[in-house]
XYZ file of C-alpha atoms in Angstrom:
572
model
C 1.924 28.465 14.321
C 0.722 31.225 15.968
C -3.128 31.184 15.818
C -2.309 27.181 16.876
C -0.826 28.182 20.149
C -3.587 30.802 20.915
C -6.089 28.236 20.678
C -4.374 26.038 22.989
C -4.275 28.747 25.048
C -7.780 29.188 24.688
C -8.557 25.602 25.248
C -6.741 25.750 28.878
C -9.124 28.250 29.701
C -12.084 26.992 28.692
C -11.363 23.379 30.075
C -11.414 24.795 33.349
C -15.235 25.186 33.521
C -16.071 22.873 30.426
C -17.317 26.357 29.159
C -19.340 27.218 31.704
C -19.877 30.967 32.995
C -17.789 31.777 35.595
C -16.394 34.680 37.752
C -13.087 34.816 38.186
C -9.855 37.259 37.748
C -7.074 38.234 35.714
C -4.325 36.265 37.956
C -6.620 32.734 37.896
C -7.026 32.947 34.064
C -2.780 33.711 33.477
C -2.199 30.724 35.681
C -4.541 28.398 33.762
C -3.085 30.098 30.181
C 0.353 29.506 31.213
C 1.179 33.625 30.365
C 1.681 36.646 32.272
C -1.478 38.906 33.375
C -0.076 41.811 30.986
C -0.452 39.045 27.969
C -3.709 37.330 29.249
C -5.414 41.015 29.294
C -3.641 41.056 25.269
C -5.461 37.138 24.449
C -8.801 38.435 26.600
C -9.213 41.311 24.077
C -8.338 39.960 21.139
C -10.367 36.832 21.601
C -13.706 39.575 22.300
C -13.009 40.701 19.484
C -13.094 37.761 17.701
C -15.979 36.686 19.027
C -14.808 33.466 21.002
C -16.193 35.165 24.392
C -17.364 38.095 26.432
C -15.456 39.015 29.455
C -16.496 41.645 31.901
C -13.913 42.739 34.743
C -13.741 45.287 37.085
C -11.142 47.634 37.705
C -8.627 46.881 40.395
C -6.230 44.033 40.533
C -7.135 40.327 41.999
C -11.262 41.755 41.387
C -13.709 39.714 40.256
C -14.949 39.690 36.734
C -17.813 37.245 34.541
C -16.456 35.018 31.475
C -18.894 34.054 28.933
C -17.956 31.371 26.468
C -19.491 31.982 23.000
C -17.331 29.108 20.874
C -16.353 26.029 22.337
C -12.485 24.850 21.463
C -13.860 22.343 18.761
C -15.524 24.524 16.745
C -12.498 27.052 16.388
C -10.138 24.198 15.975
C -12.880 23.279 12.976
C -12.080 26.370 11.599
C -8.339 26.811 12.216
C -8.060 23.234 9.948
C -10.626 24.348 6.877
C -8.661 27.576 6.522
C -5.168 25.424 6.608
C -6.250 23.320 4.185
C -8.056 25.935 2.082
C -4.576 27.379 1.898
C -3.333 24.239 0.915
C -1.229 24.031 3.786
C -1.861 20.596 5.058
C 1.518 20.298 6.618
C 0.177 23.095 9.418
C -3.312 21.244 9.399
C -1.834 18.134 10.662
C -0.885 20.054 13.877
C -4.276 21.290 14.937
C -5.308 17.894 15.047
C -3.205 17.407 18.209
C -6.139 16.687 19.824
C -8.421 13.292 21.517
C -9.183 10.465 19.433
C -13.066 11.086 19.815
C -12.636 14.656 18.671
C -10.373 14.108 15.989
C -13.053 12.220 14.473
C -15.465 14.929 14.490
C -12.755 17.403 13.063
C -11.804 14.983 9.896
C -14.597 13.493 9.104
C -16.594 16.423 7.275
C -12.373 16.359 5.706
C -11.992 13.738 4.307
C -12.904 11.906 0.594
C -13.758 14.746 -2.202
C -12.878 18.492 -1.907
C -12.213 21.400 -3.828
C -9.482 24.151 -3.028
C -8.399 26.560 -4.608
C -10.276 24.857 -7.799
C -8.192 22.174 -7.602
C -9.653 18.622 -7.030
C -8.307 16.932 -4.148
C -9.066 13.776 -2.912
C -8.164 12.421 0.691
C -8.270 8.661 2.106
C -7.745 7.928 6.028
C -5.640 5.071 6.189
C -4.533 3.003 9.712
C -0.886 2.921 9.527
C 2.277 4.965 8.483
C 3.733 4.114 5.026
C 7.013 2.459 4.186
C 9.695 4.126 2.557
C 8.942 4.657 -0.913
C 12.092 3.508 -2.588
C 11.465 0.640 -4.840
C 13.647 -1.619 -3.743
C 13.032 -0.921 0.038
C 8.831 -1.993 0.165
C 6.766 -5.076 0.449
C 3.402 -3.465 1.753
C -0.169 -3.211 -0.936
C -0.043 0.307 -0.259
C 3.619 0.777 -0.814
C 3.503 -1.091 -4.091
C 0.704 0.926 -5.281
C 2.133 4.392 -4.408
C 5.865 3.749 -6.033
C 4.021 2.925 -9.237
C 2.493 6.269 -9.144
C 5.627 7.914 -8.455
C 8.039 6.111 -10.494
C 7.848 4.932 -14.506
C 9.705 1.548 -16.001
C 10.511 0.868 -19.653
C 7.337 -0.923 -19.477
C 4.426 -1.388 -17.321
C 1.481 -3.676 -17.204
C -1.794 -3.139 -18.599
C -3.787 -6.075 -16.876
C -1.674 -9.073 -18.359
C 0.606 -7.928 -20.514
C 3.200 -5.443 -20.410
C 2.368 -2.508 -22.365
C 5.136 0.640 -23.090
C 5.848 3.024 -20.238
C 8.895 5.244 -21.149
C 9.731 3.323 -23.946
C 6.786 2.869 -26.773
C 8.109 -0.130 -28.790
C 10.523 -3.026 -28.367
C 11.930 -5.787 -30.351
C 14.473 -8.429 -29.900
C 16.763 -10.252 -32.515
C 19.059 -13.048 -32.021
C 15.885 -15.763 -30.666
C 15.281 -13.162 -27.603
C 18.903 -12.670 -26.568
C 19.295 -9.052 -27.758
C 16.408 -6.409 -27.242
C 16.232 -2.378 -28.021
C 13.490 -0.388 -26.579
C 12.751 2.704 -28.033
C 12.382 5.441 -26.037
C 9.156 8.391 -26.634
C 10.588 11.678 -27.120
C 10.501 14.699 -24.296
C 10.452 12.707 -21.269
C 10.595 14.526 -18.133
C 11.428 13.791 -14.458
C 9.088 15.809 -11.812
C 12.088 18.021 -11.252
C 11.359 19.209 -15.487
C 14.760 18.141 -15.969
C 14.378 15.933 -19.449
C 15.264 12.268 -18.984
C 18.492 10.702 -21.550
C 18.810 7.297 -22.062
C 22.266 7.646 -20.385
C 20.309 8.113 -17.413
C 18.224 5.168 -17.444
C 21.218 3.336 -18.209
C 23.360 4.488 -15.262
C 20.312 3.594 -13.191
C 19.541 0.220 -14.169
C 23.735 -0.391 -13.217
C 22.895 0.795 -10.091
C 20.219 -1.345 -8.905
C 21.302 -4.276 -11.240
C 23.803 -4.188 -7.606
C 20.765 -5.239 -5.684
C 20.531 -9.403 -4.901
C 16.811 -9.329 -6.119
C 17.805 -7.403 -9.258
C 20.309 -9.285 -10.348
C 17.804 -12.432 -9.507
C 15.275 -11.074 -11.516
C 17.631 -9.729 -14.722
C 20.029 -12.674 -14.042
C 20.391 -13.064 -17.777
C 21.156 -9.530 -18.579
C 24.858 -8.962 -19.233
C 25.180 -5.497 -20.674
C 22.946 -2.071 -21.161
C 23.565 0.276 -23.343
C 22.092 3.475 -24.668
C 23.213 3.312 -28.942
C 20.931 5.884 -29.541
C 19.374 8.804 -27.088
C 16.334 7.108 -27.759
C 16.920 3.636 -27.573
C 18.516 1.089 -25.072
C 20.083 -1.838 -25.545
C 20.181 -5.545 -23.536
C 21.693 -8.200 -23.980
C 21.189 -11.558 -22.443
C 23.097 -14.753 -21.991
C 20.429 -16.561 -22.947
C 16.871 -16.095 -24.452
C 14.228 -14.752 -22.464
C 11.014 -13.723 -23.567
C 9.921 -12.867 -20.189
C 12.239 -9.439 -20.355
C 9.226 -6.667 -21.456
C 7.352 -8.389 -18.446
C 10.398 -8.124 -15.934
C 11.439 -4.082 -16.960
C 7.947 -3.460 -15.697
C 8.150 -5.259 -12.450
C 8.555 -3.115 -8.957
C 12.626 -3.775 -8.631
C 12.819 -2.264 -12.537
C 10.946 1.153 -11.617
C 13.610 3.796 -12.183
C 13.927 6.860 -10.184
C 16.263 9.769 -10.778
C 19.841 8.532 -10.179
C 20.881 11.333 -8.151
C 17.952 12.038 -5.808
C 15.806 9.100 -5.864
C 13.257 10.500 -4.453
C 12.466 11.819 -7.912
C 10.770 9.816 -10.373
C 8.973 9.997 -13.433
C 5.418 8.722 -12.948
C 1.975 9.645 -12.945
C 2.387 11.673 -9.452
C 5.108 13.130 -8.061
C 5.865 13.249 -4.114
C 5.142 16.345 -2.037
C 5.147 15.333 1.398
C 6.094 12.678 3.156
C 5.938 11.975 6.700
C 4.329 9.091 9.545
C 1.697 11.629 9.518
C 0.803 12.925 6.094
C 1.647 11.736 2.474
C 0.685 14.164 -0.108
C 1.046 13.276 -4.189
C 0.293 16.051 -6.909
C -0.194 15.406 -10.528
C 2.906 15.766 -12.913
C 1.926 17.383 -15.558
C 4.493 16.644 -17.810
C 3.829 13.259 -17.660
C 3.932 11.141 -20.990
C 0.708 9.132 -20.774
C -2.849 10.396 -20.250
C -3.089 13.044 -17.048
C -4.418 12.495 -13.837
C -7.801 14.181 -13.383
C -7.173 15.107 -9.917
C -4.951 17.563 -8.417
C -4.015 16.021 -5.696
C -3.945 12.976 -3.249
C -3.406 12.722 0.346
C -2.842 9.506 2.873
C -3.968 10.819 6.669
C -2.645 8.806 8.240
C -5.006 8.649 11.516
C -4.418 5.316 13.415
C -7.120 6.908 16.112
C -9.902 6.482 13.854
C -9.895 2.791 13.371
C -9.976 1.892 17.446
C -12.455 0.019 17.579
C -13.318 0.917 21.214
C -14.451 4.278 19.286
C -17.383 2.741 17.305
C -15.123 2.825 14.461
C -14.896 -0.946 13.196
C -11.530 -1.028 12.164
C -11.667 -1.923 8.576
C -9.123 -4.279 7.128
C -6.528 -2.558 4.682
C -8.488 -4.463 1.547
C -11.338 -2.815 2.114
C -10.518 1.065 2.041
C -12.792 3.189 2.801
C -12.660 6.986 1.643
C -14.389 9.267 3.271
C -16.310 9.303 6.954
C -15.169 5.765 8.458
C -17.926 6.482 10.961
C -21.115 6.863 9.220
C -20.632 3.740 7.176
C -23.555 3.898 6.134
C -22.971 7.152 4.200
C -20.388 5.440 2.007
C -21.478 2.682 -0.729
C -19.274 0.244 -2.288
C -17.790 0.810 -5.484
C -15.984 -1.855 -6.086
C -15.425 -5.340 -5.402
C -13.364 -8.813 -6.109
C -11.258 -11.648 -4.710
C -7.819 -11.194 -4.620
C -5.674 -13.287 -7.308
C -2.927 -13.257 -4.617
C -3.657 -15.961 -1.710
C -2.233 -17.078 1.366
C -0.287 -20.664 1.211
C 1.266 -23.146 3.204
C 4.702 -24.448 1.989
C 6.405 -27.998 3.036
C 9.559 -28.531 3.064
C 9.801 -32.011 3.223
C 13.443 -34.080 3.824
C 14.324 -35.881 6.449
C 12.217 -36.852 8.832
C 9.375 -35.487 6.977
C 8.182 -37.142 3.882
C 6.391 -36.004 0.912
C 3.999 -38.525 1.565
C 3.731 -36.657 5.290
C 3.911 -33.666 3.801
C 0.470 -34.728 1.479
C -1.187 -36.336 4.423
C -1.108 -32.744 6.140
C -2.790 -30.964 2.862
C -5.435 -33.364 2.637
C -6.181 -33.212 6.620
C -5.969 -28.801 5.668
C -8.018 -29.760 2.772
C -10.822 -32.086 4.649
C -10.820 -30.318 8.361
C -12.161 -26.929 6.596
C -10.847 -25.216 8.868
C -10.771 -22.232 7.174
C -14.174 -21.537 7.157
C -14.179 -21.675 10.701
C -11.689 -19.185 11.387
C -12.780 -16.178 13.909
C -12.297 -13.500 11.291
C -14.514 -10.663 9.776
C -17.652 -12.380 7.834
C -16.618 -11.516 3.879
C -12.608 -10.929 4.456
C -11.754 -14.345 2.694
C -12.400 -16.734 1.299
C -10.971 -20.398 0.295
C -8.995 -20.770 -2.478
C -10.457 -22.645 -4.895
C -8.281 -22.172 -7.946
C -4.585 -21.116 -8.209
C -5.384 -18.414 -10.998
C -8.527 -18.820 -12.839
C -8.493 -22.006 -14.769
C -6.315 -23.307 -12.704
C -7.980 -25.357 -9.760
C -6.222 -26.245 -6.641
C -6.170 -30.453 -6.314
C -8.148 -31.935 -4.085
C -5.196 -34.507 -2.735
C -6.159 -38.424 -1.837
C -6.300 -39.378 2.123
C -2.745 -40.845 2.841
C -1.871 -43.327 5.472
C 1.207 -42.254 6.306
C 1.667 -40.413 10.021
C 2.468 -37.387 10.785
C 6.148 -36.880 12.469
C 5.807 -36.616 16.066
C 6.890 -32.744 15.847
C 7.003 -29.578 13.091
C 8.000 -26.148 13.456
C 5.836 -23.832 11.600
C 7.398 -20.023 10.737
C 5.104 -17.348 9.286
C 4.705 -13.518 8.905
C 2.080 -11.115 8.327
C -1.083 -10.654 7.373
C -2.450 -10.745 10.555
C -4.950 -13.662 9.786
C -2.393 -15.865 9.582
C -2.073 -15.647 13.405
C -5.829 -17.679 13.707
C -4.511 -19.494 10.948
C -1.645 -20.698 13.080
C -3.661 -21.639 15.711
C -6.005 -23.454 13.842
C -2.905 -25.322 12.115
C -1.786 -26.544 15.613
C -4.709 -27.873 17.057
C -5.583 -29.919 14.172
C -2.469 -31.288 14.093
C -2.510 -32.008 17.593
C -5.088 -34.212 17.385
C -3.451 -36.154 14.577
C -0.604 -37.005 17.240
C 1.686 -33.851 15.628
C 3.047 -31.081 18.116
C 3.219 -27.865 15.853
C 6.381 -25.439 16.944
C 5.066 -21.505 16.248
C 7.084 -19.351 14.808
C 6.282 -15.616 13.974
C 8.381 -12.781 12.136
C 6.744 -9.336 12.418
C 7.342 -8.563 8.652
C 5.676 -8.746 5.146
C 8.470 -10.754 2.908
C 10.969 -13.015 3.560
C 13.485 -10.852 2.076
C 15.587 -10.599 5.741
C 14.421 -13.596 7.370
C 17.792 -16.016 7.559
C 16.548 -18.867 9.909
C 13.272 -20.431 7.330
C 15.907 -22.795 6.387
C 14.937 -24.670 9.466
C 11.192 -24.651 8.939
C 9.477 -27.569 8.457
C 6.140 -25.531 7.374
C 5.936 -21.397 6.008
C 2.888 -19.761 5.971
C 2.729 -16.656 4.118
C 0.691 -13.875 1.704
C 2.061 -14.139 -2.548
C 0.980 -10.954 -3.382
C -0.650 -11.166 -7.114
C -0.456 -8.037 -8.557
C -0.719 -7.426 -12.896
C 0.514 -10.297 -15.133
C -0.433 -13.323 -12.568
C 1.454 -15.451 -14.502
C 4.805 -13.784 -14.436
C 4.405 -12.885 -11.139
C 3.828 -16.596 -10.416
C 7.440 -17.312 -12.566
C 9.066 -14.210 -10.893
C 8.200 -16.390 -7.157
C 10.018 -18.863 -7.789
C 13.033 -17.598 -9.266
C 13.471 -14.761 -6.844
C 11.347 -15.400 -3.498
C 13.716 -16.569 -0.345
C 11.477 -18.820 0.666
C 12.326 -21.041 -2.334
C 16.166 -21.059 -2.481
C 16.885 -24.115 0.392
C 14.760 -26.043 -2.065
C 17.359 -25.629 -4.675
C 19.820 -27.592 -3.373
C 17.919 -30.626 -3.367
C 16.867 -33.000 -6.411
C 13.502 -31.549 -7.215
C 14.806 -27.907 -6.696
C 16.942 -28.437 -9.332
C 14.604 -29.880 -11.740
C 11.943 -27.070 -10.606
C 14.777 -24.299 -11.904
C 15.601 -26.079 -14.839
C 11.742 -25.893 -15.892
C 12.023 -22.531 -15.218
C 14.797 -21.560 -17.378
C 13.546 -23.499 -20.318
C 10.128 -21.569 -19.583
C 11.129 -18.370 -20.258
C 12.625 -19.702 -23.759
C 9.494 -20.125 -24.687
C 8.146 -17.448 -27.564
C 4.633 -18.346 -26.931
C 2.896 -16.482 -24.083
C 0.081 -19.407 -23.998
C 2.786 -21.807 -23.929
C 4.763 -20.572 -21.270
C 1.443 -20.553 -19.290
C 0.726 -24.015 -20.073
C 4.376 -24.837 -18.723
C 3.998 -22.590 -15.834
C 0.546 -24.490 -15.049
C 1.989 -27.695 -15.343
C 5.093 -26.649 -12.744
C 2.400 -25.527 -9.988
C 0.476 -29.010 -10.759
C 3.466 -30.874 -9.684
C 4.137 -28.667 -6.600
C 0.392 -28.761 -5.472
C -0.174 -32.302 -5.672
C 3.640 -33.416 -4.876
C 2.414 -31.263 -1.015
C 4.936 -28.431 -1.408
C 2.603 -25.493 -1.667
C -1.203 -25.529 -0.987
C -3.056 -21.996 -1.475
C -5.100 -21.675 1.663
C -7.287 -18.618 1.482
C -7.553 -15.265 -0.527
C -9.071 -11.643 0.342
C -12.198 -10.149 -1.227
C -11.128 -6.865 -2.322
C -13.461 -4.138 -1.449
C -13.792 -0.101 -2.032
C -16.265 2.141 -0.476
C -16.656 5.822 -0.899
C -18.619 8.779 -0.760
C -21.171 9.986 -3.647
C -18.841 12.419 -4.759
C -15.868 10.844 -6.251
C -16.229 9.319 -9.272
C -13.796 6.687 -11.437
C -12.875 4.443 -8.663
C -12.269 0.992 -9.670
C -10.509 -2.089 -7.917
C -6.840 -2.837 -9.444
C -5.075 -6.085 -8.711
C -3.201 -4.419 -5.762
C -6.619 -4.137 -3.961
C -6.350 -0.248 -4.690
C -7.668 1.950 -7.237
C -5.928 3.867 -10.209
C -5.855 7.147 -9.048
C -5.503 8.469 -13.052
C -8.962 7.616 -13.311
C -10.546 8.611 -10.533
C -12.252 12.291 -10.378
C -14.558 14.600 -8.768
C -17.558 16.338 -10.089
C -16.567 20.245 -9.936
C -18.911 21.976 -7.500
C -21.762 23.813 -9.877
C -24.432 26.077 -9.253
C -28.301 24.362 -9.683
C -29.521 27.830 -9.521
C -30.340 27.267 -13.780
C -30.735 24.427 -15.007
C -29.020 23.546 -18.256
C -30.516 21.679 -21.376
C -28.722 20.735 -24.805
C -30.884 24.238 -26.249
C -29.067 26.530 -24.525
């Protein structure tokens, strides 16, 4: 970018004084702007006449003239970004930020939250950390999971609990819940325009119907069909009633099946890089439009060091807007996460389930979560599984611990005090604690937790809590060594006659009863969960906590900049 490298240019210069006044020549400024004297005369008049400084020489070469600073590098760079943006170039933007931590701050902050360009609302969030790919089948990250479900449509999706229709509108099943059509709405589109046929969706759901979790999660599907452009068909080895629920899961969202990086959703995807994401409303979506134009992730690392001032925020509590002046940005929303962090035994031998309760109930008495050195409001102790569903308070056993444990766990990074916490107290109960920690979000890749004695991890609770409780177990690696033993069986036979179950509030009531006999046998105790939190500027409007600790960006808006000049009333 050409005005880009002149200011660096100009930024050479100037650094060389700290824009002082100064006499000096022709030759001295060349050297310091890296150009030849011909092309430094060129930069000296054209930067006069732009009114960045004066410069007065004198005739002769190597003589003597005064510089005069009138703009200081900042304040051009200021510019430079508010007309790439204005242009909607954001792409070019992100390279005039090339600059120090401490002044990148100043340059983004008046940037980011609410703007207008080009009347167009756009809306932009810092955020700490590059995103993931955003393939559905590739993420485990909040942020991930929220942005592929604003990219990418499913049969069905969920509407708090319950799945609700998505690309299709209706479904019904015959044959007690082993044969279901869903009916497709009429002129669907993908964000390339191109209209979506049911032959599509079908050659899709074949192709990821390949992946190990797929086929987990739709392991009673044995054909798709499309009988009828508007209609597709499963059909199931056995009844399940959990089906609408598990087409509008993450592993079911269906991009294009040529480029994937097309979907059907909400947004489509403009830009994508460690630096910048950028989503635009598709307009030809089939639900109720977005209100905004536009959304863009910055992704600016440098603003959340805390050595700055910055007070790195936690990802569950996003802040939009000036991460700075805090103080300018009010909460909007707020809750505790229905997702939790846990700590799974796997007892056999050598370690009992009578060992394995004695170490809950020591967890449960030492409160030792409350007394972790974390952020005052991040968590806090889990109380109840899902709501109405309280986490047992399990009897003092006699039994001792085993002389050692090895413990393996994986992000968030709270889990790390956690740890430590773990292995003290169970130190001092005559247990040495082996720590083991995987730098990753899932245990999708992680082949060696069939030698852990303890896991430690983060269930993610997204829409329909219950499901997602079901899908865990059925699908999660960190379940499958327990299947080989006698209560791993008995666990997946419960879960197979579960999802024959018609009745939603029955199959809860099952479901309930299943994490009873887990929680108080000591194979999974819910340690902690997060309190959700959003904080933004005055002017954006519509934000409101989903179960993902985001926001739905359909609803969210920003007042259109109006004139107070007049005031209006309902008589004019």
């Amino acid at each position: 970018m050409r005005q880009l490298n002149r200011l660096n240019q100009f930024q050479r210069l100037w650094q060389q004084s700290q824009g002082a006044p100064q006499q000096t020549c022709v030759a001295e400024m060349a050297r310091y702007c890296i150009c030849s004297e011909r092309h430094l005369r060129t930069l000296l008049s054209q930067w006069q006449q732009a009114g960045w400084l004066r410069w007065q020489g004198e005739p002769g070469r190597g003589k003597q003239g005064r510089l005069e600073f009138i703009l200081a590098p900042e304040q051009l760079r200021q510019q430079l970004l508010h007309s790439r943006l204005a242009s909607g170039d954001a792409t070019e933007a992100l390279q005039v930020m090339e600059v120090a931590p401490e002044k990148l701050m100043s340059l983004l902050q008046p940037l980011m939250g609410a703007q207008w360009q080009n009347n167009a609302p756009v809306l932009r969030i810092p955020y700490y950390r590059p995103l993931e790919s955003v393939q559905p089948l590739q993420i485990s990250g909040r942020a991930e999971q929220h942005l592929v479900h604003q990219l990418f449509s499913g049969l069905t999706r969920f509407q708090n609990d319950d799945p609700i229709g998505d690309l299709a509108h209706h479904w019904q099943h015959q044959e007690q819940g082993r044969v279901w059509l869903f009916w497709l709405r009429p002129q669907l589109f993908w964000h390339s325009d191109e209209p979506i046929q049911a032959s599509h969706l079908v050659a899709q759901f074949e192709k990821i119907i390949q992946n190990a979790r797929v086929r987990q999660l739709l392991a009673d599907v044995v054909h798709i069909d499309a009988p009828h452009p508007l209609a597709l068909r499963f059909q199931l080895k056995q009844s399940d009633y959990w089906l609408p629920h598990r087409l509008a899961h993450q592993l079911c969202l269906l991009p294009h099946p040529v480029d994937t990086h097309i979907g059907s959703g909400p947004w489509k995807l403009k830009h994508f890089t460690p630096e910048l994401v950028r989503i635009e409303s598709h307009a030809r979506w089939h639900l109720q439009l977005p209100l905004l134009q536009a959304i863009e992730y910055w992704i600016t690392p440098q603003l959340f060091d805390r050595t700055l001032g910055t007070s790195c925020r936690h990802p569950v509590q996003i802040a939009i807007g000036d991460t700075d002046e805090l103080d300018s940005l009010r909460p909007v929303s707020r809750s505790i996460s229905l997702g939790f962090c846990y700590l799974v035994c796997r007892p056999r031998s050598g370690f009992t389930p009578g060992q394995a309760r004695r170490l809950f109930n020591l967890v449960q008495q030492s409160d030792i979560i409350t007394q972790l050195p974390l952020d005052e409001g991040l968590i806090t102790p889990s109380r109840e599984l899902l709501p109405g569903w309280p986490v047992p308070q399990l009897k003092e056993e006699q039994h001792p611990l085993p002389a050692n444990l090895t413990l393996h766990y994986h992000l968030p990074v709270e889990l790390h005090e956690m740890a430590r916490a773990l292995q003290q107290l169970l130190l001092a109960n005559g247990c040495k604690l082996e720590i083991i920690f995987h730098q990753v979000k899932s245990w999708r890749d992680i082949h060696s937790l069939a030698d852990a004695d303890l896991v430690m991890g983060d269930r993610l609770i997204g829409d329909a809590p219950v499901f997602t409780l079901a899908t865990w177990l059925q699908i999660d690696p960190l379940w499958q060594p327990l299947w080989h033993s006698e209560q791993g069986a008995a666990m997946y036979q419960q879960l197979c006659e579960l999802q024959q179950i018609d009745s939603p509030d029955d199959r809860s009531r099952a479901l309930h009863q299943l994490y009873q006999q887990l929680m108080i046998g000591g194979v999974l105790l819910p340690l902690f969960n997060y309190r959700y939190q959003i904080s933004a500027p005055p002017g954006v409007e519509g934000l409101q906590l989903n179960t993902l600790g985001w926001f739905d960006f359909n609803r969210a808006w920003i007042p259109p900049p109006i004139s107070t000049s007049r005031s209006c009333s309902a008589t004019d």
